[in-house]
Amino acid sequence: MEGEIASGSKISEPELARKFNVSRAPLREAMARLERCHLIERIPNAGARVVKLSTEGLRALYQIREELEGLACRLAAENMDDHEIEQLRGLLDQHLTTQRVREGESYYQEAGDLDFHYRIIIGSKNPYLINMLCDELYFLVRMYRVQLGMNGPRVSRAFDEHKAIINAIANRDGELADLLMRRHIAASRGNIELKLQQLGK
Amino acid sequence: MEGEIASGSKISEPELARKFNVSRAPLREAMARLERCHLIERIPNAGARVVKLSTEGLRALYQIREELEGLACRLAAENMDDHEIEQLRGLLDQHLTTQRVREGESYYQEAGDLDFHYRIIIGSKNPYLINMLCDELYFLVRMYRVQLGMNGPRVSRAFDEHKAIINAIANRDGELADLLMRRHIAASRGNIELKLQQLGK
DNA sequence: AAAAAATAAATTGTCGACAATGGCGGCGCG
DNA sequence: CGCGCCGCCATTGTCGACAATTTATTTTTT
């Protein structure tokens, strides 16, 4: 995810097993999980390679995200209880004080439970949705984030958008939360796409 | 999927390995796949059990389907070429002549490439969408279908809805195709839910 | 020199066995 | 008779080795 192993480089099962001093069995399963998360791609009988980030990949991924996280917002507006919403508000305030101070540095890099989107998805209470987003797509999303991390004016703007979304959810206005989330994700995509074109190629 | 192994019954790894005369390794992977498809559920250190079909599960599953297959329609309207659309039309006509004759018997039971929804998803050309729907959710969908198969007036109605959707796609009207698909799936859900309440419990 | 055959290497799937972990039932004790 | 402890057992994770298949490379033949 963090780019430590170069994009497109080959991942050898026996080689990594030696490197980490484990047998092939657990490493095999680990690679199966990576494949499920779309972090590696397999070519039959020719090995596995680290995914390459691309504009087309980003587009395809974010098309799904818009739809699914929009739905997550609608469901979260129905299903999150007041306590959870308050907790999420607290998380945002915490981000404001700890992270946003060093402006433009690193909003958005938190993992798991500390991530805003993650929490909303959990809040939807739909097990299939949670599984698909948190256990499969999210690692790839985070890979784009980490390697083409957001900075500049987008940081504070994203924070404001998060605020607006949580407000809509707190007002139990699922329709609005849905719309705001879709726009938020679309904007985020635009930002990353720009970086991809500048840096990547 | 077909209910041969009763819902809720335990699946033992070593036991099945003996039954099929294979070692635990391949059976292990097979079960991992079943879990990924949500056909079995694991309780840590207590074994795996066949999923139980339920109204809540159906609801959660179809919420995702509406969203994702709606998106698939929108994308298919953009990305399917004329040849693919014509092929899909042919498939529908074939269903009409071969299956629909024995009215109310078994529309909808075809697997894989022969399935209408399947083909549209492929037509979206979005690899993540294809993977999630065809490789993960679809087996569970088919389980509901097979075990609570459609019959009665719903059969011909579903066929007409399919026709309308393919027409919208052929007209490159993604928005309409999206809407029609969502309604189609919602109606299908209603039908299955009814059966679940009648028969299941 | 080009094509074909043979060989080497890597990937991938499979096997049988062992070990650790946690749940469940039986047993003793209060 | 109820409660907690202990041992058995199923589940689960791991290991090292072997086999099959496919791809790449080298050697041989025309």
CSV table of C-alpha atoms (C1' of nucleotides) in Angstrom, one decimal:
chain,number,residue,atom,x,y,z
A,1,MET,CA,0.0,0.0,0.0
A,2,GLU,CA,2.7,2.4,0.9
A,3,GLY,CA,4.7,1.8,-2.2
A,4,GLU,CA,7.6,0.1,-0.4
A,5,ILE,CA,7.4,-2.6,-3.1
A,6,ALA,CA,7.4,-1.0,-6.5
A,7,SER,CA,4.3,-1.0,-8.6
A,8,GLY,CA,4.4,-3.8,-11.1
A,9,SER,CA,7.2,-5.8,-9.5
A,10,LYS,CA,6.8,-9.5,-9.1
A,11,ILE,CA,5.8,-11.2,-5.9
A,12,SER,CA,7.2,-14.7,-5.5
A,13,GLU,CA,5.5,-17.0,-3.1
A,14,PRO,CA,8.6,-19.2,-2.2
A,15,GLU,CA,10.8,-16.2,-2.1
A,16,LEU,CA,8.7,-14.2,0.4
A,17,ALA,CA,8.2,-17.3,2.4
A,18,ARG,CA,11.9,-17.6,2.9
A,19,LYS,CA,12.2,-13.9,3.6
A,20,PHE,CA,9.7,-13.9,6.4
A,21,ASN,CA,10.6,-17.4,7.7
A,22,VAL,CA,7.2,-18.9,7.3
A,23,SER,CA,6.0,-21.8,5.2
A,24,ARG,CA,4.2,-21.3,1.9
A,25,ALA,CA,0.8,-22.1,3.4
A,26,PRO,CA,0.2,-18.9,5.4
A,27,LEU,CA,1.9,-16.8,2.8
A,28,ARG,CA,-0.4,-18.3,0.2
A,29,GLU,CA,-3.4,-17.2,2.2
A,30,ALA,CA,-1.9,-13.8,2.7
A,31,MET,CA,-1.5,-13.4,-1.1
A,32,ALA,CA,-5.0,-14.6,-1.6
A,33,ARG,CA,-6.1,-11.8,0.7
A,34,LEU,CA,-4.0,-9.2,-1.2
A,35,GLU,CA,-5.6,-10.4,-4.4
A,36,ARG,CA,-9.1,-10.0,-2.9
A,37,CYS,CA,-8.2,-6.5,-2.0
A,38,HIS,CA,-7.0,-5.8,-5.5
A,39,LEU,CA,-3.5,-4.9,-4.2
A,40,ILE,CA,-1.9,-7.6,-6.3
A,41,GLU,CA,-2.9,-9.0,-9.7
A,42,ARG,CA,-2.3,-12.6,-10.9
A,43,ILE,CA,-1.5,-13.7,-14.3
A,44,PRO,CA,-2.1,-17.4,-14.5
A,45,ASN,CA,1.1,-19.4,-14.3
A,46,ALA,CA,3.1,-16.3,-14.6
A,47,GLY,CA,3.2,-14.9,-11.1
A,48,ALA,CA,1.6,-12.1,-9.1
A,49,ARG,CA,2.4,-8.4,-9.5
A,50,VAL,CA,1.8,-5.3,-7.4
A,51,VAL,CA,-1.0,-3.3,-8.9
A,52,LYS,CA,-0.3,-0.2,-10.9
A,53,LEU,CA,-2.2,2.9,-10.0
A,54,SER,CA,-3.8,4.4,-13.1
A,55,THR,CA,-6.4,7.0,-14.2
A,56,GLU,CA,-8.7,4.3,-15.5
A,57,GLY,CA,-8.4,2.3,-12.3
A,58,LEU,CA,-9.1,5.3,-10.2
A,59,ARG,CA,-12.1,6.1,-12.3
A,60,ALA,CA,-13.5,2.6,-12.1
A,61,LEU,CA,-12.9,2.5,-8.3
A,62,TYR,CA,-14.4,5.8,-7.6
A,63,GLN,CA,-17.5,5.1,-9.6
A,64,ILE,CA,-18.2,2.3,-7.2
A,65,ARG,CA,-17.3,4.4,-4.2
A,66,GLU,CA,-19.7,7.1,-5.1
A,67,GLU,CA,-22.5,4.7,-5.4
A,68,LEU,CA,-21.7,2.6,-2.3
A,69,GLU,CA,-20.7,5.3,0.1
A,70,GLY,CA,-23.6,7.3,-1.0
A,71,LEU,CA,-25.8,4.4,0.0
A,72,ALA,CA,-23.8,4.0,3.2
A,73,CYS,CA,-24.7,7.6,4.1
A,74,ARG,CA,-28.4,7.1,3.5
A,75,LEU,CA,-28.3,4.0,5.7
A,76,ALA,CA,-26.2,5.6,8.3
A,77,ALA,CA,-28.7,8.5,8.6
A,78,GLU,CA,-31.3,5.8,9.4
A,79,ASN,CA,-29.2,3.4,11.5
A,80,MET,CA,-26.5,5.3,13.4
A,81,ASP,CA,-27.6,6.0,17.0
A,82,ASP,CA,-27.0,9.4,18.6
A,83,HIS,CA,-24.1,8.1,20.5
A,84,GLU,CA,-22.2,7.0,17.4
A,85,ILE,CA,-22.9,10.2,15.7
A,86,GLU,CA,-21.6,12.2,18.7
A,87,GLN,CA,-18.5,10.0,18.7
A,88,LEU,CA,-17.9,10.7,15.0
A,89,ARG,CA,-18.3,14.4,15.7
A,90,GLY,CA,-15.6,14.0,18.3
A,91,LEU,CA,-13.3,12.3,15.9
A,92,LEU,CA,-13.6,15.2,13.4
A,93,ASP,CA,-12.9,17.8,16.2
A,94,GLN,CA,-9.8,15.7,17.1
A,95,HIS,CA,-8.6,15.8,13.5
A,96,LEU,CA,-9.0,19.5,13.5
A,97,THR,CA,-6.8,20.0,16.6
A,98,THR,CA,-4.2,17.4,16.0
A,99,GLN,CA,-3.8,17.2,12.2
A,100,ARG,CA,-5.1,20.2,10.5
A,101,VAL,CA,-2.8,22.4,12.4
A,102,ARG,CA,0.1,21.4,10.3
A,103,GLU,CA,-2.0,22.6,7.4
A,104,GLY,CA,-1.9,20.6,4.2
A,105,GLU,CA,0.3,17.9,5.7
A,106,SER,CA,-1.7,14.8,6.2
A,107,TYR,CA,-5.4,14.8,6.7
A,108,TYR,CA,-6.8,11.5,5.6
A,109,GLN,CA,-4.0,9.2,6.4
A,110,GLU,CA,-5.6,7.5,9.4
A,111,ALA,CA,-6.4,3.9,9.2
A,112,GLY,CA,-9.3,1.8,10.2
A,113,ASP,CA,-11.6,3.1,12.9
A,114,LEU,CA,-10.0,6.5,12.9
A,115,ASP,CA,-11.1,7.1,9.3
A,116,PHE,CA,-14.2,9.2,8.7
A,117,HIS,CA,-15.5,7.2,5.7
A,118,TYR,CA,-14.8,3.9,7.5
A,119,ARG,CA,-17.0,4.9,10.4
A,120,ILE,CA,-19.9,5.9,8.3
A,121,ILE,CA,-19.7,2.6,6.4
A,122,ILE,CA,-19.8,0.8,9.7
A,123,GLY,CA,-22.7,3.0,10.7
A,124,SER,CA,-24.8,1.8,7.7
A,125,LYS,CA,-25.1,-1.5,9.6
A,126,ASN,CA,-25.4,-3.4,6.3
A,127,PRO,CA,-23.0,-6.4,6.7
A,128,TYR,CA,-22.5,-6.9,2.9
A,129,LEU,CA,-21.8,-3.2,2.4
A,130,ILE,CA,-19.3,-3.2,5.3
A,131,ASN,CA,-17.6,-6.3,4.0
A,132,MET,CA,-17.2,-5.0,0.5
A,133,LEU,CA,-16.0,-1.5,1.3
A,134,CYS,CA,-13.9,-2.1,4.4
A,135,ASP,CA,-12.5,-5.5,3.7
A,136,GLU,CA,-12.0,-5.2,-0.1
A,137,LEU,CA,-12.1,-1.8,-1.7
A,138,TYR,CA,-10.8,0.3,1.1
A,139,PHE,CA,-7.2,-0.9,1.0
A,140,LEU,CA,-6.9,0.2,-2.6
A,141,VAL,CA,-8.5,3.5,-1.8
A,142,ARG,CA,-6.0,4.0,0.9
A,143,MET,CA,-3.2,3.1,-1.5
A,144,TYR,CA,-4.3,6.0,-3.8
A,145,ARG,CA,-4.6,8.3,-0.8
A,146,VAL,CA,-1.2,7.4,0.7
A,147,GLN,CA,0.8,7.6,-2.5
A,148,LEU,CA,-1.0,10.6,-3.9
A,149,GLY,CA,-1.9,12.0,-0.6
A,150,MET,CA,-3.9,15.1,-0.4
A,151,ASN,CA,-2.4,18.5,0.4
A,152,GLY,CA,-2.9,22.1,-0.4
A,153,PRO,CA,-6.4,23.7,-0.2
A,154,ARG,CA,-8.1,20.4,-0.7
A,155,VAL,CA,-7.3,19.4,2.9
A,156,SER,CA,-9.4,22.0,4.6
A,157,ARG,CA,-12.1,21.8,2.0
A,158,ALA,CA,-12.4,18.0,2.6
A,159,PHE,CA,-12.7,18.6,6.3
A,160,ASP,CA,-15.6,21.0,5.7
A,161,GLU,CA,-17.3,18.5,3.5
A,162,HIS,CA,-17.0,15.9,6.2
A,163,LYS,CA,-18.6,18.3,8.6
A,164,ALA,CA,-21.5,18.9,6.3
A,165,ILE,CA,-22.0,15.2,5.8
A,166,ILE,CA,-22.1,14.4,9.5
A,167,ASN,CA,-24.5,17.3,10.0
A,168,ALA,CA,-26.8,15.8,7.4
A,169,ILE,CA,-26.6,12.4,9.1
A,170,ALA,CA,-27.3,14.0,12.5
A,171,ASN,CA,-30.4,15.6,11.0
A,172,ARG,CA,-31.4,12.2,9.7
A,173,ASP,CA,-31.4,13.6,6.2
A,174,GLY,CA,-30.1,10.6,4.3
A,175,GLU,CA,-30.9,12.0,0.9
A,176,LEU,CA,-28.7,15.1,1.5
A,177,ALA,CA,-25.9,13.0,3.2
A,178,ASP,CA,-25.9,10.8,0.1
A,179,LEU,CA,-25.6,13.7,-2.3
A,180,LEU,CA,-22.9,15.4,-0.2
A,181,MET,CA,-20.9,12.2,0.0
A,182,ARG,CA,-21.1,11.7,-3.8
A,183,ARG,CA,-19.8,15.2,-4.4
A,184,HIS,CA,-17.2,14.8,-1.8
A,185,ILE,CA,-15.9,11.6,-3.4
A,186,ALA,CA,-16.1,13.1,-6.9
A,187,ALA,CA,-14.0,16.1,-5.7
A,188,SER,CA,-11.5,13.8,-4.1
A,189,ARG,CA,-11.2,11.8,-7.3
A,190,GLY,CA,-10.6,15.0,-9.3
A,191,ASN,CA,-7.8,15.9,-6.9
A,192,ILE,CA,-6.1,12.5,-7.1
A,193,GLU,CA,-6.4,12.4,-10.8
A,194,LEU,CA,-4.6,15.7,-11.1
A,195,LYS,CA,-1.7,14.4,-9.0
A,196,LEU,CA,-1.6,11.2,-11.1
A,197,GLN,CA,-1.2,13.2,-14.3
A,198,GLN,CA,1.4,15.5,-12.8
A,199,LEU,CA,3.6,13.0,-11.1
A,200,GLY,CA,2.9,9.5,-12.4
A,201,LYS,CA,2.9,10.1,-16.1
B,1,MET,CA,-26.8,-23.0,-3.1
B,2,GLU,CA,-29.4,-25.5,-4.0
B,3,GLY,CA,-30.1,-26.4,-0.4
B,4,GLU,CA,-28.7,-29.9,-0.6
B,5,ILE,CA,-26.9,-29.2,2.6
B,6,ALA,CA,-29.4,-27.8,5.1
B,7,SER,CA,-29.2,-24.2,6.2
B,8,GLY,CA,-27.4,-23.8,9.4
B,9,SER,CA,-25.7,-27.2,9.4
B,10,LYS,CA,-22.1,-27.4,10.2
B,11,ILE,CA,-19.4,-27.8,7.6
B,12,SER,CA,-16.3,-29.7,8.9
B,13,GLU,CA,-13.1,-29.3,7.1
B,14,PRO,CA,-11.5,-32.7,7.9
B,15,GLU,CA,-14.8,-34.5,7.4
B,16,LEU,CA,-15.4,-33.1,3.9
B,17,ALA,CA,-11.8,-33.7,3.0
B,18,ARG,CA,-12.3,-37.4,3.7
B,19,LYS,CA,-15.6,-37.4,1.9
B,20,PHE,CA,-14.1,-36.0,-1.3
B,21,ASN,CA,-10.8,-37.7,-1.0
B,22,VAL,CA,-8.7,-34.6,-1.0
B,23,SER,CA,-6.4,-33.2,1.5
B,24,ARG,CA,-7.3,-30.3,3.7
B,25,ALA,CA,-5.4,-27.7,1.7
B,26,PRO,CA,-7.7,-27.5,-1.4
B,27,LEU,CA,-10.8,-27.9,0.8
B,28,ARG,CA,-9.6,-25.1,2.9
B,29,GLU,CA,-9.3,-22.8,-0.1
B,30,ALA,CA,-12.8,-24.0,-1.3
B,31,MET,CA,-14.3,-23.0,2.0
B,32,ALA,CA,-12.5,-19.7,1.9
B,33,ARG,CA,-14.2,-19.0,-1.4
B,34,LEU,CA,-17.6,-20.0,-0.1
B,35,GLU,CA,-17.1,-17.6,2.8
B,36,ARG,CA,-16.2,-14.9,0.4
B,37,CYS,CA,-19.4,-15.6,-1.5
B,38,HIS,CA,-21.3,-15.4,1.8
B,39,LEU,CA,-22.5,-18.9,1.4
B,40,ILE,CA,-21.0,-20.1,4.7
B,41,GLU,CA,-20.4,-18.2,7.9
B,42,ARG,CA,-17.6,-18.8,10.3
B,43,ILE,CA,-17.7,-18.5,14.0
B,44,PRO,CA,-14.1,-18.3,15.2
B,45,ASN,CA,-13.0,-21.6,16.6
B,46,ALA,CA,-16.4,-23.0,16.4
B,47,GLY,CA,-16.7,-24.1,12.8
B,48,ALA,CA,-18.5,-23.0,9.6
B,49,ARG,CA,-22.2,-23.1,8.9
B,50,VAL,CA,-24.3,-22.8,5.8
B,51,VAL,CA,-26.0,-19.4,5.7
B,52,LYS,CA,-29.6,-19.1,6.6
B,53,LEU,CA,-31.8,-17.1,4.3
B,54,SER,CA,-33.7,-14.4,6.1
B,55,THR,CA,-35.8,-11.4,5.5
B,56,GLU,CA,-33.1,-9.1,6.9
B,57,GLY,CA,-30.4,-10.8,4.8
B,58,LEU,CA,-32.5,-10.4,1.7
B,59,ARG,CA,-33.1,-6.8,2.5
B,60,ALA,CA,-29.4,-6.0,3.1
B,61,LEU,CA,-28.4,-7.9,-0.1
B,62,TYR,CA,-31.0,-6.2,-2.3
B,63,GLN,CA,-30.1,-2.8,-1.1
B,64,ILE,CA,-26.7,-3.3,-2.5
B,65,ARG,CA,-28.0,-4.9,-5.7
B,66,GLU,CA,-30.3,-2.0,-6.4
B,67,GLU,CA,-27.4,0.4,-6.2
B,68,LEU,CA,-24.8,-1.6,-7.9
B,69,GLU,CA,-26.9,-3.1,-10.7
B,70,GLY,CA,-28.4,0.3,-11.3
B,71,LEU,CA,-24.9,1.6,-11.8
B,72,ALA,CA,-24.1,-1.3,-14.0
B,73,CYS,CA,-27.0,-0.4,-16.3
B,74,ARG,CA,-25.8,3.2,-16.5
B,75,LEU,CA,-22.4,2.0,-17.5
B,76,ALA,CA,-23.7,-0.7,-19.8
B,77,ALA,CA,-25.6,2.0,-21.7
B,78,GLU,CA,-22.3,3.7,-22.3
B,79,ASN,CA,-20.0,0.8,-22.8
B,80,MET,CA,-21.8,-2.1,-24.4
B,81,ASP,CA,-21.3,-2.2,-28.1
B,82,ASP,CA,-24.1,-2.8,-30.5
B,83,HIS,CA,-23.1,-6.4,-31.0
B,84,GLU,CA,-23.3,-7.2,-27.4
B,85,ILE,CA,-26.7,-5.6,-27.1
B,86,GLU,CA,-27.9,-7.6,-30.0
B,87,GLN,CA,-26.6,-10.8,-28.4
B,88,LEU,CA,-28.4,-10.0,-25.2
B,89,ARG,CA,-31.6,-9.4,-27.2
B,90,GLY,CA,-31.2,-12.8,-28.7
B,91,LEU,CA,-30.8,-14.3,-25.3
B,92,LEU,CA,-34.1,-12.8,-24.2
B,93,ASP,CA,-35.9,-14.1,-27.2
B,94,GLN,CA,-34.4,-17.5,-26.6
B,95,HIS,CA,-35.7,-17.4,-23.0
B,96,LEU,CA,-39.1,-16.6,-24.4
B,97,THR,CA,-39.3,-19.6,-26.7
B,98,THR,CA,-37.7,-22.2,-24.6
B,99,GLN,CA,-38.5,-21.4,-21.0
B,100,ARG,CA,-41.5,-19.1,-20.8
B,101,VAL,CA,-43.6,-21.6,-22.7
B,102,ARG,CA,-44.0,-23.7,-19.6
B,103,GLU,CA,-45.4,-20.7,-18.0
B,104,GLY,CA,-44.4,-19.9,-14.4
B,105,GLU,CA,-42.0,-22.8,-14.2
B,106,SER,CA,-38.5,-21.5,-14.2
B,107,TYR,CA,-37.5,-18.3,-15.6
B,108,TYR,CA,-34.4,-17.0,-14.0
B,109,GLN,CA,-32.6,-20.2,-13.1
B,110,GLU,CA,-29.8,-20.0,-15.7
B,111,ALA,CA,-26.3,-19.7,-14.5
B,112,GLY,CA,-23.4,-17.5,-15.5
B,113,ASP,CA,-23.3,-16.2,-19.0
B,114,LEU,CA,-26.9,-17.2,-19.7
B,115,ASP,CA,-28.2,-14.9,-17.0
B,116,PHE,CA,-29.6,-11.5,-18.0
B,117,HIS,CA,-28.3,-9.6,-15.0
B,118,TYR,CA,-24.9,-11.2,-15.3
B,119,ARG,CA,-24.5,-10.0,-18.9
B,120,ILE,CA,-25.4,-6.5,-18.1
B,121,ILE,CA,-22.9,-6.4,-15.3
B,122,ILE,CA,-20.2,-7.7,-17.6
B,123,GLY,CA,-21.3,-5.0,-20.1
B,124,SER,CA,-20.5,-2.3,-17.6
B,125,LYS,CA,-16.8,-3.0,-18.3
B,126,ASN,CA,-15.9,-1.9,-14.8
B,127,PRO,CA,-13.6,-4.6,-13.4
B,128,TYR,CA,-14.3,-3.9,-9.7
B,129,LEU,CA,-18.0,-3.9,-10.3
B,130,ILE,CA,-17.9,-7.2,-12.2
B,131,ASN,CA,-15.7,-8.8,-9.5
B,132,MET,CA,-18.0,-7.8,-6.7
B,133,LEU,CA,-21.3,-8.7,-8.3
B,134,CYS,CA,-20.3,-11.8,-10.3
B,135,ASP,CA,-17.7,-13.3,-8.1
B,136,GLU,CA,-19.1,-12.5,-4.7
B,137,LEU,CA,-22.7,-11.4,-4.3
B,138,TYR,CA,-24.2,-13.3,-7.2
B,139,PHE,CA,-24.0,-16.8,-5.7
B,140,LEU,CA,-26.1,-15.7,-2.8
B,141,VAL,CA,-28.6,-14.0,-5.0
B,142,ARG,CA,-28.9,-17.2,-7.0
B,143,MET,CA,-29.4,-19.1,-3.7
B,144,TYR,CA,-32.4,-17.0,-2.9
B,145,ARG,CA,-33.6,-17.4,-6.5
B,146,VAL,CA,-33.2,-21.1,-6.6
B,147,GLN,CA,-34.7,-21.9,-3.3
B,148,LEU,CA,-37.5,-19.4,-3.5
B,149,GLY,CA,-37.7,-19.5,-7.2
B,150,MET,CA,-40.1,-17.2,-9.0
B,151,ASN,CA,-43.3,-18.4,-10.4
B,152,GLY,CA,-46.8,-17.2,-11.1
B,153,PRO,CA,-47.5,-13.9,-12.7
B,154,ARG,CA,-44.1,-12.5,-11.6
B,155,VAL,CA,-42.4,-14.6,-14.3
B,156,SER,CA,-43.8,-12.9,-17.3
B,157,ARG,CA,-43.7,-9.5,-15.6
B,158,ALA,CA,-40.0,-10.0,-15.0
B,159,PHE,CA,-39.5,-10.8,-18.6
B,160,ASP,CA,-41.2,-7.7,-19.7
B,161,GLU,CA,-39.1,-5.6,-17.3
B,162,HIS,CA,-36.0,-7.2,-18.8
B,163,LYS,CA,-37.2,-6.2,-22.2
B,164,ALA,CA,-37.7,-2.6,-21.1
B,165,ILE,CA,-34.2,-2.4,-19.6
B,166,ILE,CA,-32.5,-3.7,-22.7
B,167,ASN,CA,-34.4,-1.2,-24.8
B,168,ALA,CA,-33.2,1.6,-22.6
B,169,ILE,CA,-29.7,0.4,-22.9
B,170,ALA,CA,-30.0,0.1,-26.7
B,171,ASN,CA,-31.2,3.7,-26.7
B,172,ARG,CA,-28.2,4.6,-24.7
B,173,ASP,CA,-30.5,6.0,-22.0
B,174,GLY,CA,-28.5,5.0,-19.0
B,175,GLU,CA,-30.6,7.0,-16.6
B,176,LEU,CA,-33.8,5.2,-17.6
B,177,ALA,CA,-32.1,1.8,-17.6
B,178,ASP,CA,-30.8,2.6,-14.1
B,179,LEU,CA,-34.3,3.5,-12.8
B,180,LEU,CA,-35.9,0.5,-14.5
B,181,MET,CA,-33.3,-1.9,-13.0
B,182,ARG,CA,-33.8,-0.5,-9.5
B,183,ARG,CA,-37.5,-1.0,-9.8
B,184,HIS,CA,-37.1,-4.5,-11.3
B,185,ILE,CA,-34.9,-5.5,-8.4
B,186,ALA,CA,-37.2,-4.0,-5.8
B,187,ALA,CA,-40.1,-5.9,-7.3
B,188,SER,CA,-38.1,-9.1,-7.3
B,189,ARG,CA,-37.2,-8.6,-3.7
B,190,GLY,CA,-40.9,-8.1,-2.8
B,191,ASN,CA,-41.7,-11.3,-4.5
B,192,ILE,CA,-39.0,-13.3,-2.7
B,193,GLU,CA,-39.8,-11.7,0.6
B,194,LEU,CA,-43.4,-12.9,0.2
B,195,LYS,CA,-42.3,-16.5,-0.4
B,196,LEU,CA,-39.9,-16.3,2.6
B,197,GLN,CA,-42.8,-15.3,4.9
B,198,GLN,CA,-45.1,-18.0,3.5
B,199,LEU,CA,-42.8,-20.9,3.4
B,200,GLY,CA,-39.7,-20.3,5.5
B,201,LYS,CA,-41.3,-19.1,8.7
C,1,DA,C1',20.3,-19.0,-39.8
C,2,DA,C1',15.6,-20.5,-38.7
C,3,DA,C1',12.7,-23.9,-36.8
C,4,DA,C1',12.0,-27.6,-33.8
C,5,DA,C1',12.9,-30.3,-30.0
C,6,DA,C1',14.5,-30.9,-25.5
C,7,DT,C1',15.6,-29.2,-21.2
C,8,DA,C1',15.5,-26.1,-17.3
C,9,DA,C1',13.0,-23.1,-14.2
C,10,DA,C1',9.2,-21.1,-12.0
C,11,DT,C1',4.5,-21.2,-10.7
C,12,DT,C1',0.9,-23.5,-8.7
C,13,DG,C1',-1.6,-27.3,-6.6
C,14,DT,C1',-1.5,-31.0,-3.4
C,15,DC,C1',-0.4,-34.1,0.4
C,16,DG,C1',0.1,-36.0,5.3
C,17,DA,C1',1.4,-34.7,9.7
C,18,DC,C1',2.1,-31.8,13.8
C,19,DA,C1',0.9,-28.0,17.1
C,20,DA,C1',-1.7,-24.4,19.3
C,21,DT,C1',-5.9,-22.5,20.4
C,22,DG,C1',-10.5,-22.3,22.2
C,23,DG,C1',-15.1,-24.5,23.2
C,24,DC,C1',-17.7,-28.1,25.5
C,25,DG,C1',-18.9,-31.6,28.7
C,26,DG,C1',-17.8,-34.1,32.9
C,27,DC,C1',-16.4,-33.7,37.6
C,28,DG,C1',-15.8,-32.1,42.1
C,29,DC,C1',-17.0,-28.6,45.5
C,30,DG,C1',-19.8,-25.3,47.9
D,1,DC,C1',-28.7,-28.4,43.2
D,2,DG,C1',-25.9,-24.8,41.3
D,3,DC,C1',-21.0,-23.1,40.2
D,4,DG,C1',-16.4,-23.4,38.9
D,5,DC,C1',-12.4,-26.1,37.4
D,6,DC,C1',-10.2,-29.6,34.4
D,7,DG,C1',-9.5,-32.5,30.6
D,8,DC,C1',-11.0,-33.9,26.0
D,9,DC,C1',-12.0,-32.7,21.4
D,10,DA,C1',-12.8,-30.0,17.2
D,11,DT,C1',-11.2,-26.3,14.9
D,12,DT,C1',-7.6,-23.9,13.0
D,13,DG,C1',-2.9,-22.6,11.7
D,14,DT,C1',1.5,-24.3,10.2
D,15,DC,C1',5.1,-27.0,8.2
D,16,DG,C1',8.2,-29.4,4.6
D,17,DA,C1',8.0,-32.1,0.7
D,18,DC,C1',6.3,-33.7,-3.7
D,19,DA,C1',4.0,-33.4,-8.3
D,20,DA,C1',1.9,-31.3,-12.3
D,21,DT,C1',1.6,-27.7,-15.5
D,22,DT,C1',3.3,-23.9,-18.0
D,23,DT,C1',6.7,-20.7,-19.6
D,24,DA,C1',11.4,-19.6,-20.8
D,25,DT,C1',15.8,-21.1,-22.4
D,26,DT,C1',19.0,-23.8,-24.6
D,27,DT,C1',20.4,-27.2,-27.7
D,28,DT,C1',19.8,-29.8,-31.9
D,29,DT,C1',18.4,-30.4,-36.5
D,30,DT,C1',17.2,-29.0,-41.2
